[in-house]
CSV table of C-alpha atoms in Angstrom, one decimal:
chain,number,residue,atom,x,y,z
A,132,UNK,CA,60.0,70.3,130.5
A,133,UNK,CA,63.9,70.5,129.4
A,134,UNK,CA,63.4,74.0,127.6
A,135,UNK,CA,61.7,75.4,131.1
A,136,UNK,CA,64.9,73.9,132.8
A,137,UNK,CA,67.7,75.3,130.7
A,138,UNK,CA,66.2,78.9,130.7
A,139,UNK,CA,65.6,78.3,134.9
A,140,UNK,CA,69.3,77.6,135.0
A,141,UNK,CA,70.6,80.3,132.5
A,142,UNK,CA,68.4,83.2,134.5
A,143,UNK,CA,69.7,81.4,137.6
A,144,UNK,CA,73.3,81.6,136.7
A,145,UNK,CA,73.2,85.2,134.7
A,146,UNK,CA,71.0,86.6,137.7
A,147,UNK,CA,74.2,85.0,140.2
A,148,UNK,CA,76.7,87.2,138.1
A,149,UNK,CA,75.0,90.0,137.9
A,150,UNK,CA,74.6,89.8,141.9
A,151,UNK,CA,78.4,89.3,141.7
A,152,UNK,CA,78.8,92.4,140.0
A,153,UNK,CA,76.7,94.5,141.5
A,154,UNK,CA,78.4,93.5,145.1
A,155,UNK,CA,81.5,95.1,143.6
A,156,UNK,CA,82.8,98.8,144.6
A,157,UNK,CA,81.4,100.1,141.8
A,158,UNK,CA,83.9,103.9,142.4
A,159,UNK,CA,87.0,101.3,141.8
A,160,UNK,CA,88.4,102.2,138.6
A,161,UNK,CA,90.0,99.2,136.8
A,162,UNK,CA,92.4,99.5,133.8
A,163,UNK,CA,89.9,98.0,130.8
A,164,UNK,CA,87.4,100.1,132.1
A,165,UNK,CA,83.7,99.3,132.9
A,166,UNK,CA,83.8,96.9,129.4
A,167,UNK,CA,85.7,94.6,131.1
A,168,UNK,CA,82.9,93.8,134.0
A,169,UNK,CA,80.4,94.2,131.8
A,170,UNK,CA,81.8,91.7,128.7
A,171,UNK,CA,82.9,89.5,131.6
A,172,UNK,CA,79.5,88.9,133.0
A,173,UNK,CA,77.4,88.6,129.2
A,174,UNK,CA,80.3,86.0,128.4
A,175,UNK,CA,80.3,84.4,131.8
A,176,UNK,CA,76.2,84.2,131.0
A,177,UNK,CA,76.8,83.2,127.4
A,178,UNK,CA,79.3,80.2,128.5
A,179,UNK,CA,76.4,78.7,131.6
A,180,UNK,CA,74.0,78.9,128.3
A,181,UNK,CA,76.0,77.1,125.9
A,182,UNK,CA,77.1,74.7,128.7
A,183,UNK,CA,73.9,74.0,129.5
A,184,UNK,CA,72.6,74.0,125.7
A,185,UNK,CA,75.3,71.1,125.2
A,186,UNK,CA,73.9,69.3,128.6
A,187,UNK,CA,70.6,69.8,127.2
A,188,UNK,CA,72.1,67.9,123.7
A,189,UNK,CA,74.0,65.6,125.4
A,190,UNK,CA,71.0,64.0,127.7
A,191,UNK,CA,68.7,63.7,125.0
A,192,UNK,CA,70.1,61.9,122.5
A,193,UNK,CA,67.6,62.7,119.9
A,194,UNK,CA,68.8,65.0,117.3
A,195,UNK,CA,66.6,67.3,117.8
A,196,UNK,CA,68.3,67.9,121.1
A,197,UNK,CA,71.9,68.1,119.4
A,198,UNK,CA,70.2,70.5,116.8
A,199,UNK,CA,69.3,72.8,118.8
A,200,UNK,CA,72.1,72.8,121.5
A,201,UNK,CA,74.3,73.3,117.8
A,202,UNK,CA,71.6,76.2,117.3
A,203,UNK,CA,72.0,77.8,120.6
A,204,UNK,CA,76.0,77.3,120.3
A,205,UNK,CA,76.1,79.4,117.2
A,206,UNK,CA,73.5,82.4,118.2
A,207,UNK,CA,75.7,82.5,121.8
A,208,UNK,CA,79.1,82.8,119.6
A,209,UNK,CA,76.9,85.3,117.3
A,210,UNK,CA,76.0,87.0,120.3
A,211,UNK,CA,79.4,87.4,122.0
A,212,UNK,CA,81.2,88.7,118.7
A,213,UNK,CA,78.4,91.4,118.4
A,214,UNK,CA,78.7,92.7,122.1
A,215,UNK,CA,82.6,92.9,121.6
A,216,UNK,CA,82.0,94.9,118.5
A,217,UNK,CA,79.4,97.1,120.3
A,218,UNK,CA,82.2,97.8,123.1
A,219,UNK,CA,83.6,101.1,123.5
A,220,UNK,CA,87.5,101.2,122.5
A,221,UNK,CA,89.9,101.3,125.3
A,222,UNK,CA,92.2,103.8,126.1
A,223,UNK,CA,95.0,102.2,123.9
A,224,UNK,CA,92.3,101.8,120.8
A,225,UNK,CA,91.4,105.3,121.1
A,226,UNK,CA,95.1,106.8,121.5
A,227,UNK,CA,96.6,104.7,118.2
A,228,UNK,CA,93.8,105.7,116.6
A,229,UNK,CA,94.3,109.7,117.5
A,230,UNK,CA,98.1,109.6,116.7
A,231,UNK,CA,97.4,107.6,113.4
A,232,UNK,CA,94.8,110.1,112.1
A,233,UNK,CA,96.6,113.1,113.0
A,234,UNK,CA,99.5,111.5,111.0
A,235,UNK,CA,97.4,111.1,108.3
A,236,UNK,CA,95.8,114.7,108.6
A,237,UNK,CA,99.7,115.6,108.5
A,238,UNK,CA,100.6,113.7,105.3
A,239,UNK,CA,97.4,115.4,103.9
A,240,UNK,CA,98.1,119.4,104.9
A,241,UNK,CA,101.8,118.4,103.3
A,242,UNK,CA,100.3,117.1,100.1
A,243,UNK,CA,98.2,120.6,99.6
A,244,UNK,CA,101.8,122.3,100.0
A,245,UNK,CA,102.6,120.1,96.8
A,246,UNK,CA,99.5,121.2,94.9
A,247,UNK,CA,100.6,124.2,92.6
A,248,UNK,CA,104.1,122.4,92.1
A,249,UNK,CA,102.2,119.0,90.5
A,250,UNK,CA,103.1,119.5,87.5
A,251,UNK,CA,106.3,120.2,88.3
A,252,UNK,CA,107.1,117.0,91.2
A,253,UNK,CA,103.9,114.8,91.1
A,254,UNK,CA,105.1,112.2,92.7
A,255,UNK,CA,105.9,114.2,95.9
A,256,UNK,CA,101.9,115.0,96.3
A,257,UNK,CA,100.8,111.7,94.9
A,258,UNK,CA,103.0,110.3,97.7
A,259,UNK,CA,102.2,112.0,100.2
A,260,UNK,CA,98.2,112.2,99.7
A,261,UNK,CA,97.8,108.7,99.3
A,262,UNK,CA,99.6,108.3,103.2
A,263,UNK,CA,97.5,110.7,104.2
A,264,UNK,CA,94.6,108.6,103.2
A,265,UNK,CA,95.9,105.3,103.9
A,266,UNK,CA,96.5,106.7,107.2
A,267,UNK,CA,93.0,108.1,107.6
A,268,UNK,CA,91.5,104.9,106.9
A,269,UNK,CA,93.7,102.5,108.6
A,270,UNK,CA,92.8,104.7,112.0
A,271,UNK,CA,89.3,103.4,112.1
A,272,UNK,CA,91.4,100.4,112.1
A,273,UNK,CA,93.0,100.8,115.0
A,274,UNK,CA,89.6,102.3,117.0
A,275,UNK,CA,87.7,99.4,115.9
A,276,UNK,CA,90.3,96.6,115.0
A,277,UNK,CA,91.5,95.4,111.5
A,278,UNK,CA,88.4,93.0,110.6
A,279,UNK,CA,86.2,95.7,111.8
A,280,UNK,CA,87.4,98.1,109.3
A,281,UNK,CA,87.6,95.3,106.8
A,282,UNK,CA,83.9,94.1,107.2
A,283,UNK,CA,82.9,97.5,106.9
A,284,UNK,CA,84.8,97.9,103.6
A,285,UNK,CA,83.3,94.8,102.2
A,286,UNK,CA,79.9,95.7,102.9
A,287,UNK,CA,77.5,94.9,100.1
A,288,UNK,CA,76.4,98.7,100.5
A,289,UNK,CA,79.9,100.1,100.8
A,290,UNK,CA,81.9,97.3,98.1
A,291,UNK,CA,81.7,99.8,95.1
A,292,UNK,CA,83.1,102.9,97.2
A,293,UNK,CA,86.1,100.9,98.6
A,294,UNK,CA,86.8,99.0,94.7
A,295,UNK,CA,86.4,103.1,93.7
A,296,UNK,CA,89.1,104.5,96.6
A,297,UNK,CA,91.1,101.4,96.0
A,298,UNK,CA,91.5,102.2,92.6
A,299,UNK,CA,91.5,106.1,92.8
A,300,UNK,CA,94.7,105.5,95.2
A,301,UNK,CA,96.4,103.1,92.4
A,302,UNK,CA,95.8,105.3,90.1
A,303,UNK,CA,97.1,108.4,91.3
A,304,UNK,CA,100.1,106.4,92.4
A,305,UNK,CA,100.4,105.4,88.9
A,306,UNK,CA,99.1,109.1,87.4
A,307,UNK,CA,102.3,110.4,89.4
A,308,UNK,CA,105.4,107.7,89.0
A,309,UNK,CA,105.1,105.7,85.9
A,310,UNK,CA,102.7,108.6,83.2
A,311,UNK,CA,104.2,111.9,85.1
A,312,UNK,CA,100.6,113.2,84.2
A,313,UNK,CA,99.3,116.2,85.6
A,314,UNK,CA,95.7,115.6,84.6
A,315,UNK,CA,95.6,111.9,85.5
A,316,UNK,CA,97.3,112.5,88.8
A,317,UNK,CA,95.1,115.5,89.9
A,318,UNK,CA,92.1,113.1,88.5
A,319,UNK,CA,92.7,110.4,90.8
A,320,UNK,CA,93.7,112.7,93.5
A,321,UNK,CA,89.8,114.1,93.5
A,322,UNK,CA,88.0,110.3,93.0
A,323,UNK,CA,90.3,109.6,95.7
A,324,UNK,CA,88.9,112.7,98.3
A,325,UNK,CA,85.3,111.4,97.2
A,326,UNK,CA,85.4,108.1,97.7
């Protein structure tokens, strides 16, 4: 009955976009790219289906009907967030994240200069390594985006690395400026390439 109906209309409406899509010159280049057409007609689909998911709870005012438009709301938003993450980075992503990293590759060749003279300046190589690496990191920021990179960090599987490299780049940082320490600086410096 109603379920049959909702998936008619959702195939009817996604099946009408795609149609719309596929009409289009598909040699025109646009600026976003080919993510745009293709994000624009999942979420042009996604928003028929949660439209008519809160019809569908709306009509029948049993709560079974509001449970399961609630349901369907949340996988669609699921859904959506997923197939942005899944979309290539556009050419802006991509270039921040080039120029970033080859800062941070920059910062890092300087730092080796700084190796035989640590125990001499360690604050000039702890400096300088540790923006080499933040920079590293914080590129994969910029391909990605910040909560990207931060849900990756976070990652059950991934937490004790990123507490490690968190506390490696403290550490050398305070190996360098507050003890003066060659040992604890160059210490830090290597938990800090590992993790």
């Amino acid at each position: 009955g109603t379920r049959s109906y909702v998936v008619a209309m959702v195939r009817k409406d996604w099946l009408g976009t795609l149609n719309f899509y596929q009409a289009e010159d598909p040699d025109a280049e646009q600026e976003s790219g080919e993510t745009d057409g293709l994000l624009g007609w999942a979420s042009k689909g996604l928003q028929s289906a949660q439209g008519h998911a809160a019809v569908l709870g709306m009509s029948d005012l049993s709560v079974t009907g509001k449970a399961m438009a609630g349901l369907a709301s949340a996988r669609i938003l699921k859904a959506k967030e997923s197939m942005q993450e899944m979309a290539p980075p556009s050419r802006e992503q991509f270039t921040m994240f080039a120029v970033c990293l080859l800062i941070g590759v920059g910062f890092l060749a300087l730092s080796t200069l700084f190796l035989p003279m640590v125990m001499i300046f360690p604050q000039k190589f702890a400096a300088l390594f540790t923006l080499g690496s933040i920079c590293v990191i914080s590129s994969f920021g910029f391909l990605r985006g910040p909560k990207w990179l931060w849900k990756q960090m976070v990652a059950k599987h991934r937490l004790p690395v990123s507490i490690g490299y968190v506390f490696s780049m403290v550490g050398t940082v305070y190996g360098s400026m507050y003890a003066r320490s060659y040992l604890i600086t160059v210490s830090f410096s290597a938990a800090q390439l590992v993790a």
